[in-house]
GROMACS .gro file of C-alpha atoms in nm:
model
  380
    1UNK     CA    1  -2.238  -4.048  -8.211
    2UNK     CA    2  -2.163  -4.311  -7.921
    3UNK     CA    3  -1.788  -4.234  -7.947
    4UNK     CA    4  -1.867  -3.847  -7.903
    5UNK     CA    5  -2.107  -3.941  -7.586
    6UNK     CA    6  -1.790  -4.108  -7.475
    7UNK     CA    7  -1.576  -3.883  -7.510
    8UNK     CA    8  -1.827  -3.626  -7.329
    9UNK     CA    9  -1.896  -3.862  -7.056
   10UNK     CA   10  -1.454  -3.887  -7.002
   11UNK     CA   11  -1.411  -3.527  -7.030
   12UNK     CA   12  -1.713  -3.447  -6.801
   13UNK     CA   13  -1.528  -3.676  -6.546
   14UNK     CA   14  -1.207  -3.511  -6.603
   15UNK     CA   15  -1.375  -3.169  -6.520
   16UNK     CA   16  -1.547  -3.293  -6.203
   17UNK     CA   17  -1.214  -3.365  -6.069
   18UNK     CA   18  -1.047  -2.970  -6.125
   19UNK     CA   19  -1.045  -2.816  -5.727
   20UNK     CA   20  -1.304  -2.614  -5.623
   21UNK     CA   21  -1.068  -2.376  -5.492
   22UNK     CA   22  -0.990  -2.305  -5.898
   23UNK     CA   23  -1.306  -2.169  -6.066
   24UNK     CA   24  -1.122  -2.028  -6.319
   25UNK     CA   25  -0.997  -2.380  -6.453
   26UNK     CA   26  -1.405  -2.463  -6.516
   27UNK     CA   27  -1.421  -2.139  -6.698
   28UNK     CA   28  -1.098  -2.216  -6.885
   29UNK     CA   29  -1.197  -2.511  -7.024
   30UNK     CA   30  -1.574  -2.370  -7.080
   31UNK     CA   31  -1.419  -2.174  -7.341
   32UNK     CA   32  -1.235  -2.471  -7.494
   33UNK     CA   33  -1.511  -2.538  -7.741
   34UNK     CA   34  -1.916  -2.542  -7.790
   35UNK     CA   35  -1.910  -2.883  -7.649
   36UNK     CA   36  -1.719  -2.820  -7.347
   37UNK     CA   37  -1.893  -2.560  -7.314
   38UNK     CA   38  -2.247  -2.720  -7.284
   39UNK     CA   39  -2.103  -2.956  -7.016
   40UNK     CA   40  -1.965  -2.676  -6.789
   41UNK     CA   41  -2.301  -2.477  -6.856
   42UNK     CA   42  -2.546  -2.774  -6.793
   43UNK     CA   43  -2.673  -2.820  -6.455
   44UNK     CA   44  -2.663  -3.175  -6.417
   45UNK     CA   45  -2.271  -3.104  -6.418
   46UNK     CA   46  -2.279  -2.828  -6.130
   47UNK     CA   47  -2.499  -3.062  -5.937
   48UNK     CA   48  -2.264  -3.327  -5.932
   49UNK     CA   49  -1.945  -3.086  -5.921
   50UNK     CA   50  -2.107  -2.944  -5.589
   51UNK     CA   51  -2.195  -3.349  -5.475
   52UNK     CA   52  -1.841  -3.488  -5.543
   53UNK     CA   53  -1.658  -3.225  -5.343
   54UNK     CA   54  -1.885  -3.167  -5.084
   55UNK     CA   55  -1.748  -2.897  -4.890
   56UNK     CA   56  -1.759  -2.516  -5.034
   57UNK     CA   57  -1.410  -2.399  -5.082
   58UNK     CA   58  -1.231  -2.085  -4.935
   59UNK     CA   59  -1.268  -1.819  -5.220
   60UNK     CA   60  -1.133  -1.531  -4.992
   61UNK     CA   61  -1.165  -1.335  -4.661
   62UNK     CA   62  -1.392  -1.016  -4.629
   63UNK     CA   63  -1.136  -0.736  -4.471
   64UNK     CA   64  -1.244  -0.455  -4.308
   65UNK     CA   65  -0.973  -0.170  -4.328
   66UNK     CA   66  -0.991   0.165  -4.107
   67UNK     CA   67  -1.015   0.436  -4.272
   68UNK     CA   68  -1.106   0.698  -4.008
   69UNK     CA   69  -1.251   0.700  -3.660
   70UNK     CA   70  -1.602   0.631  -3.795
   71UNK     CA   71  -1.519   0.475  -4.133
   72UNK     CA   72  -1.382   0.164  -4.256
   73UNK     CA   73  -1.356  -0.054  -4.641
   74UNK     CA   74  -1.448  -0.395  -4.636
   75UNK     CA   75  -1.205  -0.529  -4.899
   76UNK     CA   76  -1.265  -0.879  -5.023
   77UNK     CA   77  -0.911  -1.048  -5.020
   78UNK     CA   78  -0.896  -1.352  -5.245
   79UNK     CA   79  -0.732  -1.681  -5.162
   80UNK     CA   80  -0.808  -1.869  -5.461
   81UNK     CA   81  -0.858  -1.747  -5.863
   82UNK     CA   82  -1.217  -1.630  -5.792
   83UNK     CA   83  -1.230  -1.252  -5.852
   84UNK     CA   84  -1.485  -1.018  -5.804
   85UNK     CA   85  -1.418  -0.682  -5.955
   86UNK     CA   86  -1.552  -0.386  -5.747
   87UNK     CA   87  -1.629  -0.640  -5.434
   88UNK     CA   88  -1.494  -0.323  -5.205
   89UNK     CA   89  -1.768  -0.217  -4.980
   90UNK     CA   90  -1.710   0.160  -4.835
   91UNK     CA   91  -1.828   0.269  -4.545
   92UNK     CA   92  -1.982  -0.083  -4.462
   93UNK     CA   93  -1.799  -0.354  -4.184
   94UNK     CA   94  -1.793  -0.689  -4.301
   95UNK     CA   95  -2.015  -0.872  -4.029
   96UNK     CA   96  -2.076  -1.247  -4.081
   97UNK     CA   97  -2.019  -1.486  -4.391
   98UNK     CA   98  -2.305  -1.792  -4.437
   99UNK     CA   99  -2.475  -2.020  -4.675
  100UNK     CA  100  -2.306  -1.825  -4.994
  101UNK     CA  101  -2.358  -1.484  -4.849
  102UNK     CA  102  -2.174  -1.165  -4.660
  103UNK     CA  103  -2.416  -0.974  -4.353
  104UNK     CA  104  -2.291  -0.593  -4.420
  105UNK     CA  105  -2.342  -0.298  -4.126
  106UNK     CA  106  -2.341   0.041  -4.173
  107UNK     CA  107  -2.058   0.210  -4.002
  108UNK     CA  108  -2.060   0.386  -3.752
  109UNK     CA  109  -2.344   0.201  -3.615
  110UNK     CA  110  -2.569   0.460  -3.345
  111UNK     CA  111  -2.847   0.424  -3.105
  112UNK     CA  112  -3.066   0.609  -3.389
  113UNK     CA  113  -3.227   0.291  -3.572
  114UNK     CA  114  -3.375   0.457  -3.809
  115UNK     CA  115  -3.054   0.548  -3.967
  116UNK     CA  116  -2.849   0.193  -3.894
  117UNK     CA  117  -2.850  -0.029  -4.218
  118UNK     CA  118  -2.752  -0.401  -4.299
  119UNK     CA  119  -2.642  -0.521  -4.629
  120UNK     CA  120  -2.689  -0.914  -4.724
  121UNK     CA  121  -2.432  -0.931  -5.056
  122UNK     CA  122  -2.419  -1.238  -5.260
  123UNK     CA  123  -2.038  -1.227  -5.374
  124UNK     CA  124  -2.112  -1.511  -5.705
  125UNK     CA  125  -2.389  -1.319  -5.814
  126UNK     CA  126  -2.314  -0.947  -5.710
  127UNK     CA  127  -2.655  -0.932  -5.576
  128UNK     CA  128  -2.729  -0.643  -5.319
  129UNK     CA  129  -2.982  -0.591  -5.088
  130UNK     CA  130  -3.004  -0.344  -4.837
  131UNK     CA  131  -3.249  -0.432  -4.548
  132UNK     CA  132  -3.521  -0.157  -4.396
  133UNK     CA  133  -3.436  -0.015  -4.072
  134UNK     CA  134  -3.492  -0.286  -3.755
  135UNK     CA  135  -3.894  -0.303  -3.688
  136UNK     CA  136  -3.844  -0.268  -3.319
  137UNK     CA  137  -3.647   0.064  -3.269
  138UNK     CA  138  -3.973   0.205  -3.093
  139UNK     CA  139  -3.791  -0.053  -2.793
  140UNK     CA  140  -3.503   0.085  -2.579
  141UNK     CA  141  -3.166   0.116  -2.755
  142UNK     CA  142  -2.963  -0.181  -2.760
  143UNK     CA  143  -2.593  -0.153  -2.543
  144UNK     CA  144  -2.471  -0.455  -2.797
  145UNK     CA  145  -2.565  -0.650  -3.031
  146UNK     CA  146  -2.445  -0.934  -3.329
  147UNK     CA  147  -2.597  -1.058  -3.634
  148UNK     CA  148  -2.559  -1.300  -3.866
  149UNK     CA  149  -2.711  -1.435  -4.283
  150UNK     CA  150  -2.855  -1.788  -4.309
  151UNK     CA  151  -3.030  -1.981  -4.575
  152UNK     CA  152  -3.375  -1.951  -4.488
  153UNK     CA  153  -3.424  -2.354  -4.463
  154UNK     CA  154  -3.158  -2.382  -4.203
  155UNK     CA  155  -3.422  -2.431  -3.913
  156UNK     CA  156  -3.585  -2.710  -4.105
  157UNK     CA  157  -3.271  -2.882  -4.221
  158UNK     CA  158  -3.414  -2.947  -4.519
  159UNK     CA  159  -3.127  -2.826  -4.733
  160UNK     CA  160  -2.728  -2.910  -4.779
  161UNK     CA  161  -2.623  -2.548  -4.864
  162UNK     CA  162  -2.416  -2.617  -5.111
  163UNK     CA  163  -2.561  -2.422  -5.384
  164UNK     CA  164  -2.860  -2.204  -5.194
  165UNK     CA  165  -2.701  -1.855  -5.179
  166UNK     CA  166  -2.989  -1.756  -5.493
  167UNK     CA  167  -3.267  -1.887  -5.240
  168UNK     CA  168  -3.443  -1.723  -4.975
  169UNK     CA  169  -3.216  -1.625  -4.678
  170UNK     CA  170  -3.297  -1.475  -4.329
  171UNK     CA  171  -3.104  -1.219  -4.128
  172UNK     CA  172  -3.121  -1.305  -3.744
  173UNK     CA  173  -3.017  -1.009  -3.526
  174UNK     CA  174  -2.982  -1.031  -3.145
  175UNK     CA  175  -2.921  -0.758  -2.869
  176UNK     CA  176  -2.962  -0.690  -2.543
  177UNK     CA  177  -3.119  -0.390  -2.357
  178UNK     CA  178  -3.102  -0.307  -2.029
  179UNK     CA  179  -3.196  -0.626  -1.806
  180UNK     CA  180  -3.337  -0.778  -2.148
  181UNK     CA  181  -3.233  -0.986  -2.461
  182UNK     CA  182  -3.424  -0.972  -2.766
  183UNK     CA  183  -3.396  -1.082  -3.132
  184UNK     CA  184  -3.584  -1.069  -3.472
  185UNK     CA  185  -3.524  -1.198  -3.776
  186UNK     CA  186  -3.553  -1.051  -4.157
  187UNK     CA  187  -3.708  -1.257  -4.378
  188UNK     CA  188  -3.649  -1.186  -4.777
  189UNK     CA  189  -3.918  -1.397  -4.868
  190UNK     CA  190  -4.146  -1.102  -4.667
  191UNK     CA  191  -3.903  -0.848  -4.731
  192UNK     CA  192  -3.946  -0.727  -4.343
  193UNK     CA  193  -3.864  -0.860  -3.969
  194UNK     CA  194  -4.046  -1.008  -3.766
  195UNK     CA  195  -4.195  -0.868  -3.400
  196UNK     CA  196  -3.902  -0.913  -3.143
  197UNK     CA  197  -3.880  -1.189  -2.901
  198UNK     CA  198  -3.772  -1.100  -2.569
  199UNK     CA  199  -3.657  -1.261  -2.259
  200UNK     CA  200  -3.566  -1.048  -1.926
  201UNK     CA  201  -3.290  -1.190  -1.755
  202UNK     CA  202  -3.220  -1.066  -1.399
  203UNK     CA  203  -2.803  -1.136  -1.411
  204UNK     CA  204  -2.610  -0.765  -1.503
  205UNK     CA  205  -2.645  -0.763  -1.883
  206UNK     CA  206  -2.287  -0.845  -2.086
  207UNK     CA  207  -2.184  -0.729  -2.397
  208UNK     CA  208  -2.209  -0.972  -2.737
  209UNK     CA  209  -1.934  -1.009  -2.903
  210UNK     CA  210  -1.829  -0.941  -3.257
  211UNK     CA  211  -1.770  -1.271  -3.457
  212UNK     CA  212  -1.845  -1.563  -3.174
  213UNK     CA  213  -2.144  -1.701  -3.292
  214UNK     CA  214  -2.224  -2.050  -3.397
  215UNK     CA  215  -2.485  -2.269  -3.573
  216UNK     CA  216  -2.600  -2.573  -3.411
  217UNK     CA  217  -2.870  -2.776  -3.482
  218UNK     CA  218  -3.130  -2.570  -3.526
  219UNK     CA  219  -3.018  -2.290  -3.255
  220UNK     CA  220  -2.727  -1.967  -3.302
  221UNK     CA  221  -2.516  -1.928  -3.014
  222UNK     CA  222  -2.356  -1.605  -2.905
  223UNK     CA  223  -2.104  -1.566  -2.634
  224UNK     CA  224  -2.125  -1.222  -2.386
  225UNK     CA  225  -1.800  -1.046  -2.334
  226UNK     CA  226  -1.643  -1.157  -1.999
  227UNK     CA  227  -1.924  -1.329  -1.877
  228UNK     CA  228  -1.912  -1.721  -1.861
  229UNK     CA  229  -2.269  -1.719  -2.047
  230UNK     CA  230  -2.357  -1.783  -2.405
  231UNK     CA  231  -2.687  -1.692  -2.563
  232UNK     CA  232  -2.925  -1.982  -2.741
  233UNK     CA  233  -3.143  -1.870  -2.987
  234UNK     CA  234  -3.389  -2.127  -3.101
  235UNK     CA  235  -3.461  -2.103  -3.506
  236UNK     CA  236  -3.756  -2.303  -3.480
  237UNK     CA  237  -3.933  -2.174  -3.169
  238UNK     CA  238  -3.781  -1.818  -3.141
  239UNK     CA  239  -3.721  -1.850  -2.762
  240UNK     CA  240  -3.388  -1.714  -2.601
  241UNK     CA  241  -3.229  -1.882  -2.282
  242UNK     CA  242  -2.913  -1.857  -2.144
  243UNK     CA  243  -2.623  -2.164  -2.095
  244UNK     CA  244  -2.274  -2.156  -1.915
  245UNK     CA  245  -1.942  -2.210  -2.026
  246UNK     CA  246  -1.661  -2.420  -1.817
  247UNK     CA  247  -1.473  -2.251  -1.601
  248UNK     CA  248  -1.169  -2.328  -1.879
  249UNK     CA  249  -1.395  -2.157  -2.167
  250UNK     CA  250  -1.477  -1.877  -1.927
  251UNK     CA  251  -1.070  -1.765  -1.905
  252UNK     CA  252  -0.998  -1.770  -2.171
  253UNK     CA  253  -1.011  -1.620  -2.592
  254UNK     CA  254  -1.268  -1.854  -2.769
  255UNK     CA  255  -1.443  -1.889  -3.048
  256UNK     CA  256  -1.800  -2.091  -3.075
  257UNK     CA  257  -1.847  -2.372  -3.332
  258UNK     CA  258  -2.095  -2.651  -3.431
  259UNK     CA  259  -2.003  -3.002  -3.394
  260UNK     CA  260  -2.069  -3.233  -3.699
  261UNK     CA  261  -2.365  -3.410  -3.517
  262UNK     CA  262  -2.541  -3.034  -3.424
  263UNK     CA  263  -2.386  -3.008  -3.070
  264UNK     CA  264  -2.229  -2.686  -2.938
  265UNK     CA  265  -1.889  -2.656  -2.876
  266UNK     CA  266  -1.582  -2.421  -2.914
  267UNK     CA  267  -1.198  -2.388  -2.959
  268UNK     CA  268  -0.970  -2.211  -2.748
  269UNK     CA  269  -0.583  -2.192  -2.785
  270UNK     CA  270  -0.344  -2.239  -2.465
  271UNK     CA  271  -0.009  -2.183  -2.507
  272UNK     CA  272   0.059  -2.389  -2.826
  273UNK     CA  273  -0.217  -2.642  -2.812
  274UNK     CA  274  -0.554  -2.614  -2.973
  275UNK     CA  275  -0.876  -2.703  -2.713
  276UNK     CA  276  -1.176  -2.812  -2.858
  277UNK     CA  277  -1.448  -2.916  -2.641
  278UNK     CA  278  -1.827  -3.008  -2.701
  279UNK     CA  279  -2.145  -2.995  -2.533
  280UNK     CA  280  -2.281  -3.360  -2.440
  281UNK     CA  281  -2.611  -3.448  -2.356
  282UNK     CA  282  -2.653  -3.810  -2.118
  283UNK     CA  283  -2.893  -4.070  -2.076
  284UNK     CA  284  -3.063  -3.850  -1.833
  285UNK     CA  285  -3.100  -3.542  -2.034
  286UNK     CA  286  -2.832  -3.356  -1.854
  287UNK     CA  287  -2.595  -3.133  -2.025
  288UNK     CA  288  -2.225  -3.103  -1.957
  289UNK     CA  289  -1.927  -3.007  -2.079
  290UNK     CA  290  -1.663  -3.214  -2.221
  291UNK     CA  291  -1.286  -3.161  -2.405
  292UNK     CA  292  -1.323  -3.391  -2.670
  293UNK     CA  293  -0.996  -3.336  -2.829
  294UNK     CA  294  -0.626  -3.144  -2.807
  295UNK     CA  295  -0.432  -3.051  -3.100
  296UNK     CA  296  -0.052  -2.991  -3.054
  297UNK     CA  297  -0.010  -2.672  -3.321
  298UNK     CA  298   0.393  -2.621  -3.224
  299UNK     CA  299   0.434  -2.904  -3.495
  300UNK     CA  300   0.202  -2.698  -3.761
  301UNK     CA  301   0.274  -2.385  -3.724
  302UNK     CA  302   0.592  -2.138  -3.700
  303UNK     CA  303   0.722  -2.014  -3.375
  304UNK     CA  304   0.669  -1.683  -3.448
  305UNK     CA  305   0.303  -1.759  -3.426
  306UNK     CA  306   0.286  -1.795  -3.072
  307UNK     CA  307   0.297  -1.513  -2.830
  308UNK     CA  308   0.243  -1.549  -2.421
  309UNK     CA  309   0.063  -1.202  -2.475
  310UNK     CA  310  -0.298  -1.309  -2.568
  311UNK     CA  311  -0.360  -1.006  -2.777
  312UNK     CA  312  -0.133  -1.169  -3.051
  313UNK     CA  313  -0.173  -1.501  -2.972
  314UNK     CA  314  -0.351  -1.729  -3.276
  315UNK     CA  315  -0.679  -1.529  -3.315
  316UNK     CA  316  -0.988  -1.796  -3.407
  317UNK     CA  317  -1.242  -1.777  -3.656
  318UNK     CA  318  -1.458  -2.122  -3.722
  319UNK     CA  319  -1.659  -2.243  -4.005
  320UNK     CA  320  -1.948  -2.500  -3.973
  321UNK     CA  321  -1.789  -2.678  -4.236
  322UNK     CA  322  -1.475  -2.816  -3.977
  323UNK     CA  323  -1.201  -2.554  -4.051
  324UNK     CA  324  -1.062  -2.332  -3.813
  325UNK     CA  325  -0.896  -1.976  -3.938
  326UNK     CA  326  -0.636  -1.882  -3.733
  327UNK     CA  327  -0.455  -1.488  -3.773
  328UNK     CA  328  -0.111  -1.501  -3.645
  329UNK     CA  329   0.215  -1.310  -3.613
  330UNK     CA  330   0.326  -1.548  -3.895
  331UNK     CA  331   0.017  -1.533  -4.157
  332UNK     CA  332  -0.313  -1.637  -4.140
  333UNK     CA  333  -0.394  -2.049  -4.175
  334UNK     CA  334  -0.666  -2.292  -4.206
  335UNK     CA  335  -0.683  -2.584  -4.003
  336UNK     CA  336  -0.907  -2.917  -4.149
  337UNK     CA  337  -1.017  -3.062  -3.867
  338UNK     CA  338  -1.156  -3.366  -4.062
  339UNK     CA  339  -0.779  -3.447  -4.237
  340UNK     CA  340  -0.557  -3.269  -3.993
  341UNK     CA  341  -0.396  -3.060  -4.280
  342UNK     CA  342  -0.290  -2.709  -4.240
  343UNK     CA  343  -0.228  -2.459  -4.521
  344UNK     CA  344  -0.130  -2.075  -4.527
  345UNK     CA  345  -0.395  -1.833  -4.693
  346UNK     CA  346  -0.139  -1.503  -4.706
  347UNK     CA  347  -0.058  -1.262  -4.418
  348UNK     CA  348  -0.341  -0.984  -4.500
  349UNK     CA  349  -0.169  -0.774  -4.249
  350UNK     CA  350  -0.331  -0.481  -4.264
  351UNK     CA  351  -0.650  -0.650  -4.181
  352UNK     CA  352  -0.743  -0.650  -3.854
  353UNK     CA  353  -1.071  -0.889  -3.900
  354UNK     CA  354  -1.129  -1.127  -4.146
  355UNK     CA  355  -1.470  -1.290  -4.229
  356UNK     CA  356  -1.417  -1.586  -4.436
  357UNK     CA  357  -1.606  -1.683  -4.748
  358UNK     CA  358  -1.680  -1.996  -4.861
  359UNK     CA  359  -1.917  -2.096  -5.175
  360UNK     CA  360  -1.888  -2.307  -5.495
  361UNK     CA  361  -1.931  -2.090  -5.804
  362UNK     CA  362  -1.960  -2.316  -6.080
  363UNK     CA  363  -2.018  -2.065  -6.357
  364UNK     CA  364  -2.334  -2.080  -6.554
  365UNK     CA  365  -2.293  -1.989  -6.940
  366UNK     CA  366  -2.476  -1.910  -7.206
  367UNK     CA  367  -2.478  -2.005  -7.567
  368UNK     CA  368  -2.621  -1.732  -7.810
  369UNK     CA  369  -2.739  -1.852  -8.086
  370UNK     CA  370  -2.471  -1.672  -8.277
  371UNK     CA  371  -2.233  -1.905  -8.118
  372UNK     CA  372  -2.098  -1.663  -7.841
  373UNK     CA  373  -2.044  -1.736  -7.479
  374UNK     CA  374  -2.065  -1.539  -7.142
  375UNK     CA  375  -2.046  -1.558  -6.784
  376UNK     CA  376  -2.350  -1.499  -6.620
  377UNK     CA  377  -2.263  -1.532  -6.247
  378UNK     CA  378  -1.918  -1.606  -6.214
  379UNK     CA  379  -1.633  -1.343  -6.191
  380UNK     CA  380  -1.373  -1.613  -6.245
   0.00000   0.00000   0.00000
């Protein structure tokens, strides 16, 4: 009996070590044998799988495809052996990625609220849910908005989010209207939103943009559209205000993105050099702007990847988790920011956006008593 512990406890330690990035290999050797088996299944084991590794790997990119002028197929395009059969989603746009899940609109989006729809999709579990229509539309029409999935314990930082995409989850939507800003938020937990906050701001109103938000401590940022504003939504407190960019962030194509110690910041490409700068706070409480670091890509990536046109120059998506996704003429890459290494995910060219996806799917298995086996979550 102690030699098969030991041998349990060497091949458990073998398994921790296959790349997240490979579910299948977990599933693979699930189906080795019974004892295998009940090490892959057991919690304990995704636990520390999740704890070793850390950071959720890159199991594909959400694509949404035209289809007509009003209609579009979000197509989930996988970059590792995690496959989900029937993950198309027609007639939806793929929104936002977060915390294990994908924020869904309905296309084509109107000022008629009552027939606009999000869907919150749970790609590891296949779970669906399709939230009522927004509690406020009694309120002027919105001219923009943006939107974005979160675990619901994100304000509280009371969770790690590496394995809370079957938890409760909140959808955070934010517009503006007229001279005014507002936001709610869905809660699953109450199955409804909440009453909108609003703030009136007398500047001309700009337009949110699509994919340039950021989490940040316990705030979401959202940059306008030509303006050299972004919007600060507090989790905790629900109150809106309004900060300023540099005049370098202003200029320029950027995308927002959280610093590892919860400060604001975002990455721009000039030319063939990657800006990243960060919000800093000093001993007086003021906040100011600072480029904390420059990253010559000439040396990563190909030529062909850089354009003086800055419609097809490197086009930025960022994850909290410190990697940057960059769509180029040459392919789409990710960019560690922690190591430095840079890798090539495919060229996906007939995707126009992308929205990353990132989770660990460890698959959970059961035994029957007759001695069978199945996946219960996982579509490795």
């Amino acid at each position: 009996m102690a030699a098969a512990l030991l041998l349990d406890e060497i091949v458990e330690e073998i398994l921790l070590r296959i790349p997240p990035s490979d579910p299948a290999r977990l599933l693979d050797a699930a189906l080795v044998c019974k004892r295998w088996c009940c090490i892959v299944a057991a919690a304990g084991f995704r636990r520390r799988f999740r704890e070793r590794h850390r950071t959720p790997p890159l199991l594909g990119f959400l694509g949404s495809i035209p289809v007509s002028d009003d209609s579009c197929v979000s197509r989930f395009v996988p970059t590792s052996s995690f496959r989900k059969p029937g993950a198309d989603h027609s007639g939806w746009y793929a929104l936002y990625s977060g915390h294990g899940r994908v924020l869904f609109f309905k296309v084509p989006w109107g000022h008629d609220h009552r027939k606009n729809r999000l869907l919150v999709w749970d790609p590891i579990t296949d779970e669906r849910r399709e939230l009522p229509p927004l509690s406020w539309r009694p309120y002027p029409s919105t001219t923009s908005w943006n939107a974005v999935v979160l675990c619901a314990a994100t304000a509280g930082g009371g969770c790690n989010h590496l394995d809370c995409h079957r938890g409760p989850f909140l959808v955070v939507f934010v517009g503006t209207a007229g001279n005014r800003i507002l936001a709610c938020v869905y809660s699953s937990e109450a199955a409804a939103w909440s009453e909108p906050t609003f703030m009136l701001e007398p500047d001309r109103i700009h337009t949110l943009i699509y994919k340039t938000q950021a989490l940040a401590g316990n705030a979401l940022y959202l940059q306008y559209y030509v303006a050299n504003k972004v919007l600060k939504f507090d989790l905790m407190t629900r109150e809106i205000s309004v900060i300023r960019l540099p005049p370098e962030g202003s200029k320029r194509h950027i995308m927002l993105m959280g610093t590892e110690d919860g400060r604001l910041g975002f990455a721009t490409v000039y030319e063939s050099r990657l800006h990243l700068w960060s919000r800093e706070v000093g001993p007086n409480g003021d906040a100011r702007w600072a480029q904390s670091r420059v990253i010559e890509l000439a040396t990563m990536l190909p030529d062909c990847a850089f354009s003086s046109s800055p419609i097809t120059s490197p086009h930025l998506t960022v994850n909290s988790a410190g990697l940057i996704f960059m769509r180029t003429l040459a392919g789409n890459f990710t960019l560690d920011l922690t190591s430095g290494q840079i890798k090539k995910d495919g060229d996906h060219g007939f995707v126009k956006d992308f929205v990353p996806f990132m989770s660990f799917c460890t698959p959970e298995l059961r035994a029957a008593h007759t001695g069978g086996y199945g996946a219960d979550d996982s579509s490795a």
